[in-house]
JSON list of C-alpha atoms in Angstrom, two decimals:
[
{"chain": "A", "resi": 1, "resn": "MET", "atom": "CA", "xyz": [-36.32, -42.10, 136.71]},
{"chain": "A", "resi": 2, "resn": "VAL", "atom": "CA", "xyz": [-37.70, -42.21, 133.22]},
{"chain": "A", "resi": 3, "resn": "LYS", "atom": "CA", "xyz": [-40.92, -44.08, 132.75]},
{"chain": "A", "resi": 4, "resn": "VAL", "atom": "CA", "xyz": [-41.31, -46.29, 129.67]},
{"chain": "A", "resi": 5, "resn": "LYS", "atom": "CA", "xyz": [-44.77, -47.41, 128.53]},
{"chain": "A", "resi": 6, "resn": "GLU", "atom": "CA", "xyz": [-43.71, -50.41, 126.46]},
{"chain": "A", "resi": 7, "resn": "VAL", "atom": "CA", "xyz": [-42.55, -53.68, 128.00]},
{"chain": "A", "resi": 8, "resn": "ILE", "atom": "CA", "xyz": [-38.78, -54.12, 127.56]},
{"chain": "A", "resi": 9, "resn": "VAL", "atom": "CA", "xyz": [-37.50, -57.60, 126.69]},
{"chain": "A", "resi": 10, "resn": "VAL", "atom": "CA", "xyz": [-33.94, -58.39, 127.65]},
{"chain": "A", "resi": 11, "resn": "GLU", "atom": "CA", "xyz": [-31.79, -61.55, 127.69]},
{"chain": "A", "resi": 12, "resn": "GLY", "atom": "CA", "xyz": [-31.06, -62.12, 131.39]},
{"chain": "A", "resi": 13, "resn": "ARG", "atom": "CA", "xyz": [-31.29, -60.98, 134.98]},
{"chain": "A", "resi": 14, "resn": "TYR", "atom": "CA", "xyz": [-28.12, -58.86, 134.93]},
{"chain": "A", "resi": 15, "resn": "ASP", "atom": "CA", "xyz": [-29.52, -56.87, 131.98]},
{"chain": "A", "resi": 16, "resn": "LYS", "atom": "CA", "xyz": [-32.82, -56.54, 133.88]},
{"chain": "A", "resi": 17, "resn": "ASN", "atom": "CA", "xyz": [-31.01, -55.27, 136.97]},
{"chain": "A", "resi": 18, "resn": "THR", "atom": "CA", "xyz": [-29.11, -52.68, 135.00]},
{"chain": "A", "resi": 19, "resn": "LEU", "atom": "CA", "xyz": [-32.23, -51.44, 133.16]},
{"chain": "A", "resi": 20, "resn": "SER", "atom": "CA", "xyz": [-34.35, -51.30, 136.38]},
{"chain": "A", "resi": 21, "resn": "GLN", "atom": "CA", "xyz": [-31.89, -48.77, 137.76]},
{"chain": "A", "resi": 22, "resn": "VAL", "atom": "CA", "xyz": [-32.36, -46.49, 134.74]},
{"chain": "A", "resi": 23, "resn": "VAL", "atom": "CA", "xyz": [-36.03, -46.78, 133.74]},
{"chain": "A", "resi": 24, "resn": "ASP", "atom": "CA", "xyz": [-39.45, -47.42, 135.34]},
{"chain": "A", "resi": 25, "resn": "ALA", "atom": "CA", "xyz": [-40.79, -50.14, 133.10]},
{"chain": "A", "resi": 26, "resn": "VAL", "atom": "CA", "xyz": [-42.01, -53.73, 132.97]},
{"chain": "A", "resi": 27, "resn": "ILE", "atom": "CA", "xyz": [-38.92, -55.77, 132.07]},
{"chain": "A", "resi": 28, "resn": "VAL", "atom": "CA", "xyz": [-39.13, -59.37, 130.89]},
{"chain": "A", "resi": 29, "resn": "GLU", "atom": "CA", "xyz": [-36.24, -61.81, 130.44]},
{"chain": "A", "resi": 30, "resn": "THR", "atom": "CA", "xyz": [-35.94, -64.28, 127.55]},
{"chain": "A", "resi": 31, "resn": "GLY", "atom": "CA", "xyz": [-33.67, -66.42, 129.64]},
{"chain": "A", "resi": 32, "resn": "GLY", "atom": "CA", "xyz": [-31.16, -66.31, 126.79]},
{"chain": "A", "resi": 33, "resn": "PHE", "atom": "CA", "xyz": [-31.94, -69.03, 124.24]},
{"chain": "A", "resi": 34, "resn": "ALA", "atom": "CA", "xyz": [-34.52, -70.57, 126.62]},
{"chain": "A", "resi": 35, "resn": "VAL", "atom": "CA", "xyz": [-37.21, -68.55, 124.89]},
{"chain": "A", "resi": 36, "resn": "PHE", "atom": "CA", "xyz": [-36.83, -70.69, 121.79]},
{"chain": "A", "resi": 37, "resn": "ARG", "atom": "CA", "xyz": [-38.38, -73.69, 123.53]},
{"chain": "A", "resi": 38, "resn": "ASP", "atom": "CA", "xyz": [-40.31, -72.05, 126.44]},
{"chain": "A", "resi": 39, "resn": "ARG", "atom": "CA", "xyz": [-43.80, -71.65, 124.96]},
{"chain": "A", "resi": 40, "resn": "GLU", "atom": "CA", "xyz": [-45.19, -70.10, 128.11]},
{"chain": "A", "resi": 41, "resn": "ARG", "atom": "CA", "xyz": [-42.57, -67.43, 128.15]},
{"chain": "A", "resi": 42, "resn": "LEU", "atom": "CA", "xyz": [-43.07, -66.66, 124.48]},
{"chain": "A", "resi": 43, "resn": "GLU", "atom": "CA", "xyz": [-46.83, -66.47, 124.91]},
{"chain": "A", "resi": 44, "resn": "LEU", "atom": "CA", "xyz": [-46.32, -64.00, 127.75]},
{"chain": "A", "resi": 45, "resn": "ILE", "atom": "CA", "xyz": [-44.17, -61.85, 125.51]},
{"chain": "A", "resi": 46, "resn": "ARG", "atom": "CA", "xyz": [-46.70, -62.01, 122.73]},
{"chain": "A", "resi": 47, "resn": "ALA", "atom": "CA", "xyz": [-49.57, -61.02, 125.09]},
{"chain": "A", "resi": 48, "resn": "MET", "atom": "CA", "xyz": [-47.59, -58.06, 126.41]},
{"chain": "A", "resi": 49, "resn": "ALA", "atom": "CA", "xyz": [-46.72, -57.07, 122.84]},
{"chain": "A", "resi": 50, "resn": "LYS", "atom": "CA", "xyz": [-50.38, -57.09, 121.91]},
{"chain": "A", "resi": 51, "resn": "ARG", "atom": "CA", "xyz": [-51.41, -55.09, 124.98]},
{"chain": "A", "resi": 52, "resn": "ARG", "atom": "CA", "xyz": [-48.66, -52.53, 125.39]},
{"chain": "A", "resi": 53, "resn": "GLY", "atom": "CA", "xyz": [-46.01, -53.14, 122.68]},
{"chain": "A", "resi": 54, "resn": "ILE", "atom": "CA", "xyz": [-42.54, -54.40, 123.39]},
{"chain": "A", "resi": 55, "resn": "ILE", "atom": "CA", "xyz": [-39.04, -53.08, 123.02]},
{"chain": "A", "resi": 56, "resn": "VAL", "atom": "CA", "xyz": [-36.50, -55.80, 122.22]},
{"chain": "A", "resi": 57, "resn": "PHE", "atom": "CA", "xyz": [-33.20, -54.80, 123.87]},
{"chain": "A", "resi": 58, "resn": "THR", "atom": "CA", "xyz": [-30.55, -57.47, 123.54]},
{"chain": "A", "resi": 59, "resn": "ASP", "atom": "CA", "xyz": [-26.77, -57.41, 123.55]},
{"chain": "A", "resi": 60, "resn": "PRO", "atom": "CA", "xyz": [-24.96, -56.30, 120.39]},
{"chain": "A", "resi": 61, "resn": "ASP", "atom": "CA", "xyz": [-23.21, -59.64, 119.94]},
{"chain": "A", "resi": 62, "resn": "GLY", "atom": "CA", "xyz": [-24.08, -62.65, 117.78]},
{"chain": "A", "resi": 63, "resn": "ALA", "atom": "CA", "xyz": [-26.23, -64.36, 120.47]},
{"chain": "A", "resi": 64, "resn": "GLY", "atom": "CA", "xyz": [-28.20, -61.14, 121.04]},
{"chain": "A", "resi": 65, "resn": "PHE", "atom": "CA", "xyz": [-29.01, -60.88, 117.34]},
{"chain": "A", "resi": 66, "resn": "VAL", "atom": "CA", "xyz": [-30.12, -64.50, 117.16]},
{"chain": "A", "resi": 67, "resn": "ILE", "atom": "CA", "xyz": [-32.62, -63.83, 119.97]},
{"chain": "A", "resi": 68, "resn": "ARG", "atom": "CA", "xyz": [-33.64, -60.51, 118.45]},
{"chain": "A", "resi": 69, "resn": "ASN", "atom": "CA", "xyz": [-34.28, -62.13, 115.07]},
{"chain": "A", "resi": 70, "resn": "PHE", "atom": "CA", "xyz": [-36.30, -64.92, 116.63]},
{"chain": "A", "resi": 71, "resn": "LEU", "atom": "CA", "xyz": [-38.56, -62.43, 118.36]},
{"chain": "A", "resi": 72, "resn": "ARG", "atom": "CA", "xyz": [-38.79, -60.43, 115.12]},
{"chain": "A", "resi": 73, "resn": "GLY", "atom": "CA", "xyz": [-40.43, -63.45, 113.51]},
{"chain": "A", "resi": 74, "resn": "ALA", "atom": "CA", "xyz": [-42.58, -64.42, 116.55]},
{"chain": "A", "resi": 75, "resn": "VAL", "atom": "CA", "xyz": [-44.29, -61.03, 117.22]},
{"chain": "A", "resi": 76, "resn": "PRO", "atom": "CA", "xyz": [-46.24, -58.87, 114.72]},
{"chain": "A", "resi": 77, "resn": "PRO", "atom": "CA", "xyz": [-43.89, -56.08, 113.55]},
{"chain": "A", "resi": 78, "resn": "GLU", "atom": "CA", "xyz": [-46.27, -53.27, 114.41]},
{"chain": "A", "resi": 79, "resn": "GLN", "atom": "CA", "xyz": [-46.07, -54.41, 118.08]},
{"chain": "A", "resi": 80, "resn": "VAL", "atom": "CA", "xyz": [-42.28, -54.36, 118.30]},
{"chain": "A", "resi": 81, "resn": "LYS", "atom": "CA", "xyz": [-39.61, -51.74, 118.57]},
{"chain": "A", "resi": 82, "resn": "HIS", "atom": "CA", "xyz": [-35.87, -52.54, 118.52]},
{"chain": "A", "resi": 83, "resn": "ALA", "atom": "CA", "xyz": [-33.38, -50.79, 120.75]},
{"chain": "A", "resi": 84, "resn": "TYR", "atom": "CA", "xyz": [-29.69, -51.04, 119.88]},
{"chain": "A", "resi": 85, "resn": "VAL", "atom": "CA", "xyz": [-26.57, -50.11, 121.91]},
{"chain": "A", "resi": 86, "resn": "PRO", "atom": "CA", "xyz": [-23.37, -49.42, 120.03]},
{"chain": "A", "resi": 87, "resn": "ASP", "atom": "CA", "xyz": [-20.42, -51.85, 119.77]},
{"chain": "A", "resi": 88, "resn": "ILE", "atom": "CA", "xyz": [-18.21, -50.91, 122.70]},
{"chain": "A", "resi": 89, "resn": "LYS", "atom": "CA", "xyz": [-15.12, -52.97, 123.52]},
{"chain": "A", "resi": 90, "resn": "GLY", "atom": "CA", "xyz": [-14.73, -54.07, 127.10]},
{"chain": "A", "resi": 91, "resn": "LYS", "atom": "CA", "xyz": [-16.01, -56.38, 129.79]},
{"chain": "A", "resi": 92, "resn": "GLU", "atom": "CA", "xyz": [-18.56, -56.19, 132.58]},
{"chain": "A", "resi": 93, "resn": "LYS", "atom": "CA", "xyz": [-17.25, -55.68, 136.12]},
{"chain": "A", "resi": 94, "resn": "ARG", "atom": "CA", "xyz": [-18.64, -59.02, 137.38]},
{"chain": "A", "resi": 95, "resn": "LYS", "atom": "CA", "xyz": [-16.78, -61.02, 134.68]},
{"chain": "A", "resi": 96, "resn": "SER", "atom": "CA", "xyz": [-13.18, -62.13, 134.85]},
{"chain": "A", "resi": 97, "resn": "SER", "atom": "CA", "xyz": [-12.67, -61.92, 131.11]},
{"chain": "A", "resi": 98, "resn": "PRO", "atom": "CA", "xyz": [-14.40, -60.25, 128.12]},
{"chain": "A", "resi": 99, "resn": "SER", "atom": "CA", "xyz": [-17.08, -61.97, 126.09]},
{"chain": "A", "resi": 100, "resn": "LYS", "atom": "CA", "xyz": [-16.11, -64.03, 123.02]},
{"chain": "A", "resi": 101, "resn": "GLU", "atom": "CA", "xyz": [-16.55, -60.96, 120.77]},
{"chain": "A", "resi": 102, "resn": "GLY", "atom": "CA", "xyz": [-14.98, -58.55, 123.35]},
{"chain": "A", "resi": 103, "resn": "LYS", "atom": "CA", "xyz": [-18.02, -56.31, 123.39]},
{"chain": "A", "resi": 104, "resn": "LEU", "atom": "CA", "xyz": [-19.89, -54.88, 126.37]},
{"chain": "A", "resi": 105, "resn": "GLY", "atom": "CA", "xyz": [-23.37, -56.30, 126.84]},
{"chain": "A", "resi": 106, "resn": "LEU", "atom": "CA", "xyz": [-26.40, -54.31, 127.92]},
{"chain": "A", "resi": 107, "resn": "GLU", "atom": "CA", "xyz": [-25.48, -54.74, 131.58]},
{"chain": "A", "resi": 108, "resn": "GLY", "atom": "CA", "xyz": [-22.17, -52.95, 131.04]},
{"chain": "A", "resi": 109, "resn": "MET", "atom": "CA", "xyz": [-23.69, -49.86, 129.41]},
{"chain": "A", "resi": 110, "resn": "GLU", "atom": "CA", "xyz": [-23.85, -46.44, 131.04]},
{"chain": "A", "resi": 111, "resn": "PRO", "atom": "CA", "xyz": [-27.30, -45.03, 131.85]},
{"chain": "A", "resi": 112, "resn": "GLU", "atom": "CA", "xyz": [-27.07, -42.30, 129.25]},
{"chain": "A", "resi": 113, "resn": "VAL", "atom": "CA", "xyz": [-26.28, -44.89, 126.52]},
{"chain": "A", "resi": 114, "resn": "ILE", "atom": "CA", "xyz": [-29.30, -46.95, 127.51]},
{"chain": "A", "resi": 115, "resn": "LEU", "atom": "CA", "xyz": [-31.58, -43.90, 127.53]},
{"chain": "A", "resi": 116, "resn": "GLU", "atom": "CA", "xyz": [-30.33, -42.76, 124.15]},
{"chain": "A", "resi": 117, "resn": "ALA", "atom": "CA", "xyz": [-30.93, -46.20, 122.67]},
{"chain": "A", "resi": 118, "resn": "LEU", "atom": "CA", "xyz": [-34.50, -46.12, 123.98]},
{"chain": "A", "resi": 119, "resn": "ARG", "atom": "CA", "xyz": [-35.11, -42.66, 122.60]},
{"chain": "A", "resi": 120, "resn": "ARG", "atom": "CA", "xyz": [-33.75, -43.70, 119.21]},
{"chain": "A", "resi": 121, "resn": "CYS", "atom": "CA", "xyz": [-36.06, -46.69, 118.93]},
{"chain": "A", "resi": 122, "resn": "GLY", "atom": "CA", "xyz": [-39.09, -44.50, 119.60]},
{"chain": "A", "resi": 123, "resn": "ALA", "atom": "CA", "xyz": [-39.85, -45.63, 123.10]},
{"chain": "A", "resi": 124, "resn": "THR", "atom": "CA", "xyz": [-42.84, -43.91, 124.69]},
{"chain": "A", "resi": 125, "resn": "MET", "atom": "CA", "xyz": [-41.08, -42.17, 127.55]},
{"chain": "A", "resi": 126, "resn": "ASP", "atom": "CA", "xyz": [-43.13, -40.30, 130.19]},
{"chain": "A", "resi": 127, "resn": "GLY", "atom": "CA", "xyz": [-46.14, -40.46, 127.90]},
{"chain": "A", "resi": 128, "resn": "GLU", "atom": "CA", "xyz": [-44.45, -39.00, 124.86]},
{"chain": "A", "resi": 129, "resn": "SER", "atom": "CA", "xyz": [-43.17, -40.84, 121.80]},
{"chain": "A", "resi": 130, "resn": "GLY", "atom": "CA", "xyz": [-39.67, -39.98, 120.72]},
{"chain": "A", "resi": 131, "resn": "ALA", "atom": "CA", "xyz": [-40.02, -41.56, 117.33]},
{"chain": "A", "resi": 132, "resn": "LYS", "atom": "CA", "xyz": [-39.38, -39.62, 114.14]},
{"chain": "A", "resi": 133, "resn": "SER", "atom": "CA", "xyz": [-41.38, -40.53, 111.07]},
{"chain": "A", "resi": 134, "resn": "GLY", "atom": "CA", "xyz": [-38.55, -40.49, 108.52]},
{"chain": "A", "resi": 135, "resn": "GLY", "atom": "CA", "xyz": [-40.39, -41.94, 105.53]},
{"chain": "A", "resi": 136, "resn": "ILE", "atom": "CA", "xyz": [-37.09, -43.45, 104.26]},
{"chain": "A", "resi": 137, "resn": "THR", "atom": "CA", "xyz": [-37.75, -46.42, 102.02]},
{"chain": "A", "resi": 138, "resn": "ASN", "atom": "CA", "xyz": [-35.90, -49.39, 100.52]},
{"chain": "A", "resi": 139, "resn": "ALA", "atom": "CA", "xyz": [-35.68, -47.41, 97.32]},
{"chain": "A", "resi": 140, "resn": "ASP", "atom": "CA", "xyz": [-33.88, -44.62, 99.23]},
{"chain": "A", "resi": 141, "resn": "PHE", "atom": "CA", "xyz": [-31.40, -47.14, 100.58]},
{"chain": "A", "resi": 142, "resn": "TYR", "atom": "CA", "xyz": [-30.77, -48.42, 97.08]},
{"chain": "A", "resi": 143, "resn": "ALA", "atom": "CA", "xyz": [-30.32, -44.93, 95.68]},
{"chain": "A", "resi": 144, "resn": "ALA", "atom": "CA", "xyz": [-27.87, -44.19, 98.48]},
{"chain": "A", "resi": 145, "resn": "GLY", "atom": "CA", "xyz": [-25.85, -47.24, 97.61]},
{"chain": "A", "resi": 146, "resn": "LEU", "atom": "CA", "xyz": [-26.60, -48.95, 100.88]},
{"chain": "A", "resi": 147, "resn": "THR", "atom": "CA", "xyz": [-28.05, -51.96, 99.03]},
{"chain": "A", "resi": 148, "resn": "GLY", "atom": "CA", "xyz": [-27.57, -53.34, 95.51]},
{"chain": "A", "resi": 149, "resn": "ARG", "atom": "CA", "xyz": [-23.94, -52.21, 94.97]},
{"chain": "A", "resi": 150, "resn": "GLU", "atom": "CA", "xyz": [-20.67, -54.01, 95.24]},
{"chain": "A", "resi": 151, "resn": "ASN", "atom": "CA", "xyz": [-19.53, -51.77, 98.09]},
{"chain": "A", "resi": 152, "resn": "SER", "atom": "CA", "xyz": [-22.98, -51.49, 99.80]},
{"chain": "A", "resi": 153, "resn": "ALA", "atom": "CA", "xyz": [-21.88, -53.53, 102.86]},
{"chain": "A", "resi": 154, "resn": "GLY", "atom": "CA", "xyz": [-18.95, -51.11, 103.39]},
{"chain": "A", "resi": 155, "resn": "ARG", "atom": "CA", "xyz": [-21.19, -48.09, 103.04]},
{"chain": "A", "resi": 156, "resn": "ARG", "atom": "CA", "xyz": [-23.64, -49.51, 105.57]},
{"chain": "A", "resi": 157, "resn": "LYS", "atom": "CA", "xyz": [-20.77, -50.19, 107.98]},
{"chain": "A", "resi": 158, "resn": "VAL", "atom": "CA", "xyz": [-19.62, -46.54, 107.77]},
{"chain": "A", "resi": 159, "resn": "LEU", "atom": "CA", "xyz": [-23.12, -45.30, 108.33]},
{"chain": "A", "resi": 160, "resn": "LEU", "atom": "CA", "xyz": [-23.72, -47.63, 111.26]},
{"chain": "A", "resi": 161, "resn": "ARG", "atom": "CA", "xyz": [-20.50, -46.45, 112.85]},
{"chain": "A", "resi": 162, "resn": "ARG", "atom": "CA", "xyz": [-21.48, -42.83, 112.46]},
{"chain": "A", "resi": 163, "resn": "LEU", "atom": "CA", "xyz": [-24.88, -43.47, 114.00]},
{"chain": "A", "resi": 164, "resn": "GLY", "atom": "CA", "xyz": [-23.42, -45.49, 116.86]},
{"chain": "A", "resi": 165, "resn": "LEU", "atom": "CA", "xyz": [-25.26, -48.60, 115.90]},
{"chain": "A", "resi": 166, "resn": "PRO", "atom": "CA", "xyz": [-23.89, -52.21, 115.94]},
{"chain": "A", "resi": 167, "resn": "GLU", "atom": "CA", "xyz": [-22.26, -53.42, 112.80]},
{"chain": "A", "resi": 168, "resn": "ARG", "atom": "CA", "xyz": [-24.24, -56.69, 112.74]},
{"chain": "A", "resi": 169, "resn": "MET", "atom": "CA", "xyz": [-27.53, -54.98, 111.83]},
{"chain": "A", "resi": 170, "resn": "THR", "atom": "CA", "xyz": [-29.25, -56.35, 108.71]},
{"chain": "A", "resi": 171, "resn": "PRO", "atom": "CA", "xyz": [-30.27, -53.80, 105.99]},
{"chain": "A", "resi": 172, "resn": "LYS", "atom": "CA", "xyz": [-33.94, -54.30, 107.03]},
{"chain": "A", "resi": 173, "resn": "ALA", "atom": "CA", "xyz": [-33.19, -53.57, 110.74]},
{"chain": "A", "resi": 174, "resn": "MET", "atom": "CA", "xyz": [-30.94, -50.68, 109.76]},
{"chain": "A", "resi": 175, "resn": "LEU", "atom": "CA", "xyz": [-33.75, -49.15, 107.63]},
{"chain": "A", "resi": 176, "resn": "GLN", "atom": "CA", "xyz": [-36.08, -49.34, 110.62]},
{"chain": "A", "resi": 177, "resn": "ALA", "atom": "CA", "xyz": [-33.51, -47.73, 112.89]},
{"chain": "A", "resi": 178, "resn": "VAL", "atom": "CA", "xyz": [-32.67, -45.00, 110.42]},
{"chain": "A", "resi": 179, "resn": "ASN", "atom": "CA", "xyz": [-36.37, -44.07, 110.14]},
{"chain": "A", "resi": 180, "resn": "VAL", "atom": "CA", "xyz": [-36.42, -43.56, 113.86]},
{"chain": "A", "resi": 181, "resn": "LEU", "atom": "CA", "xyz": [-33.21, -41.57, 114.02]},
{"chain": "A", "resi": 182, "resn": "MET", "atom": "CA", "xyz": [-33.60, -39.11, 111.19]},
{"chain": "A", "resi": 183, "resn": "ASP", "atom": "CA", "xyz": [-35.95, -37.61, 108.68]},
{"chain": "A", "resi": 184, "resn": "ARG", "atom": "CA", "xyz": [-35.55, -37.95, 104.96]},
{"chain": "A", "resi": 185, "resn": "GLU", "atom": "CA", "xyz": [-33.64, -34.72, 104.55]},
{"chain": "A", "resi": 186, "resn": "GLU", "atom": "CA", "xyz": [-31.12, -35.77, 107.17]},
{"chain": "A", "resi": 187, "resn": "PHE", "atom": "CA", "xyz": [-30.75, -39.14, 105.53]},
{"chain": "A", "resi": 188, "resn": "LEU", "atom": "CA", "xyz": [-30.02, -37.65, 102.11]},
{"chain": "A", "resi": 189, "resn": "SER", "atom": "CA", "xyz": [-27.42, -35.36, 103.69]},
{"chain": "A", "resi": 190, "resn": "MET", "atom": "CA", "xyz": [-25.82, -38.41, 105.37]},
{"chain": "A", "resi": 191, "resn": "ALA", "atom": "CA", "xyz": [-25.87, -40.30, 102.06]},
{"chain": "A", "resi": 192, "resn": "ALA", "atom": "CA", "xyz": [-24.01, -37.38, 100.35]},
{"chain": "A", "resi": 193, "resn": "ALA", "atom": "CA", "xyz": [-21.40, -37.56, 103.09]},
{"chain": "A", "resi": 194, "resn": "LEU", "atom": "CA", "xyz": [-20.95, -41.23, 102.30]},
{"chain": "A", "resi": 195, "resn": "ASP", "atom": "CA", "xyz": [-20.30, -40.34, 98.69]},
{"chain": "A", "resi": 196, "resn": "GLU", "atom": "CA", "xyz": [-17.52, -37.98, 99.90]},
{"chain": "A", "resi": 197, "resn": "HIS", "atom": "CA", "xyz": [-16.12, -40.71, 102.15]},
{"chain": "A", "resi": 198, "resn": "ASP", "atom": "CA", "xyz": [-15.99, -43.09, 99.16]},
{"chain": "A", "resi": 199, "resn": "ALA", "atom": "CA", "xyz": [-14.29, -40.50, 97.00]},
{"chain": "A", "resi": 200, "resn": "GLU", "atom": "CA", "xyz": [-11.66, -39.82, 99.67]},
{"chain": "A", "resi": 201, "resn": "SER", "atom": "CA", "xyz": [-11.02, -43.53, 100.36]},
{"chain": "A", "resi": 202, "resn": "GLY", "atom": "CA", "xyz": [-10.97, -44.39, 96.63]},
{"chain": "A", "resi": 203, "resn": "ASP", "atom": "CA", "xyz": [-13.87, -46.91, 96.82]}
]
């Protein structure tokens, strides 16, 4: 079992059960939206973030992103890493029907998908950091047409799909993820591929 140094923050007990079978880490639940009004729980998360750093690992649906964004504003950014699983259609085995958005939550993900998401966010696994220091900036995003253009949202969507990241990511969160996933040279190569995609699609 892979050991993770940071404290991992998930939404609920089923997510915690799934993760605990894949990694050896301290895992804390937000209780879904309960963290919004539970000061004690939030203070615990803040204390852990200050001491060991946290990894926010919520579902890729709307509710997951609401919780993620709340924690993004509640904890200093240098103490937080964000792990994302891709948008995968389906339903968890324990449920009789899919979620409202029809996407698998964290509890429905395969172990290798979970581990890859943790590697991508730069989790300290077995004492080694997997983070790349990409040095990709907001200006690079603008130059690549990922912000500031009429078709920027479409270009971001294509890139997110190619990277296996959820389509709901904001440009700011996407920049953070891209910096973990690739260096600047790889990013520029990917941006050139987006230009080719636009040319082929007529955008």
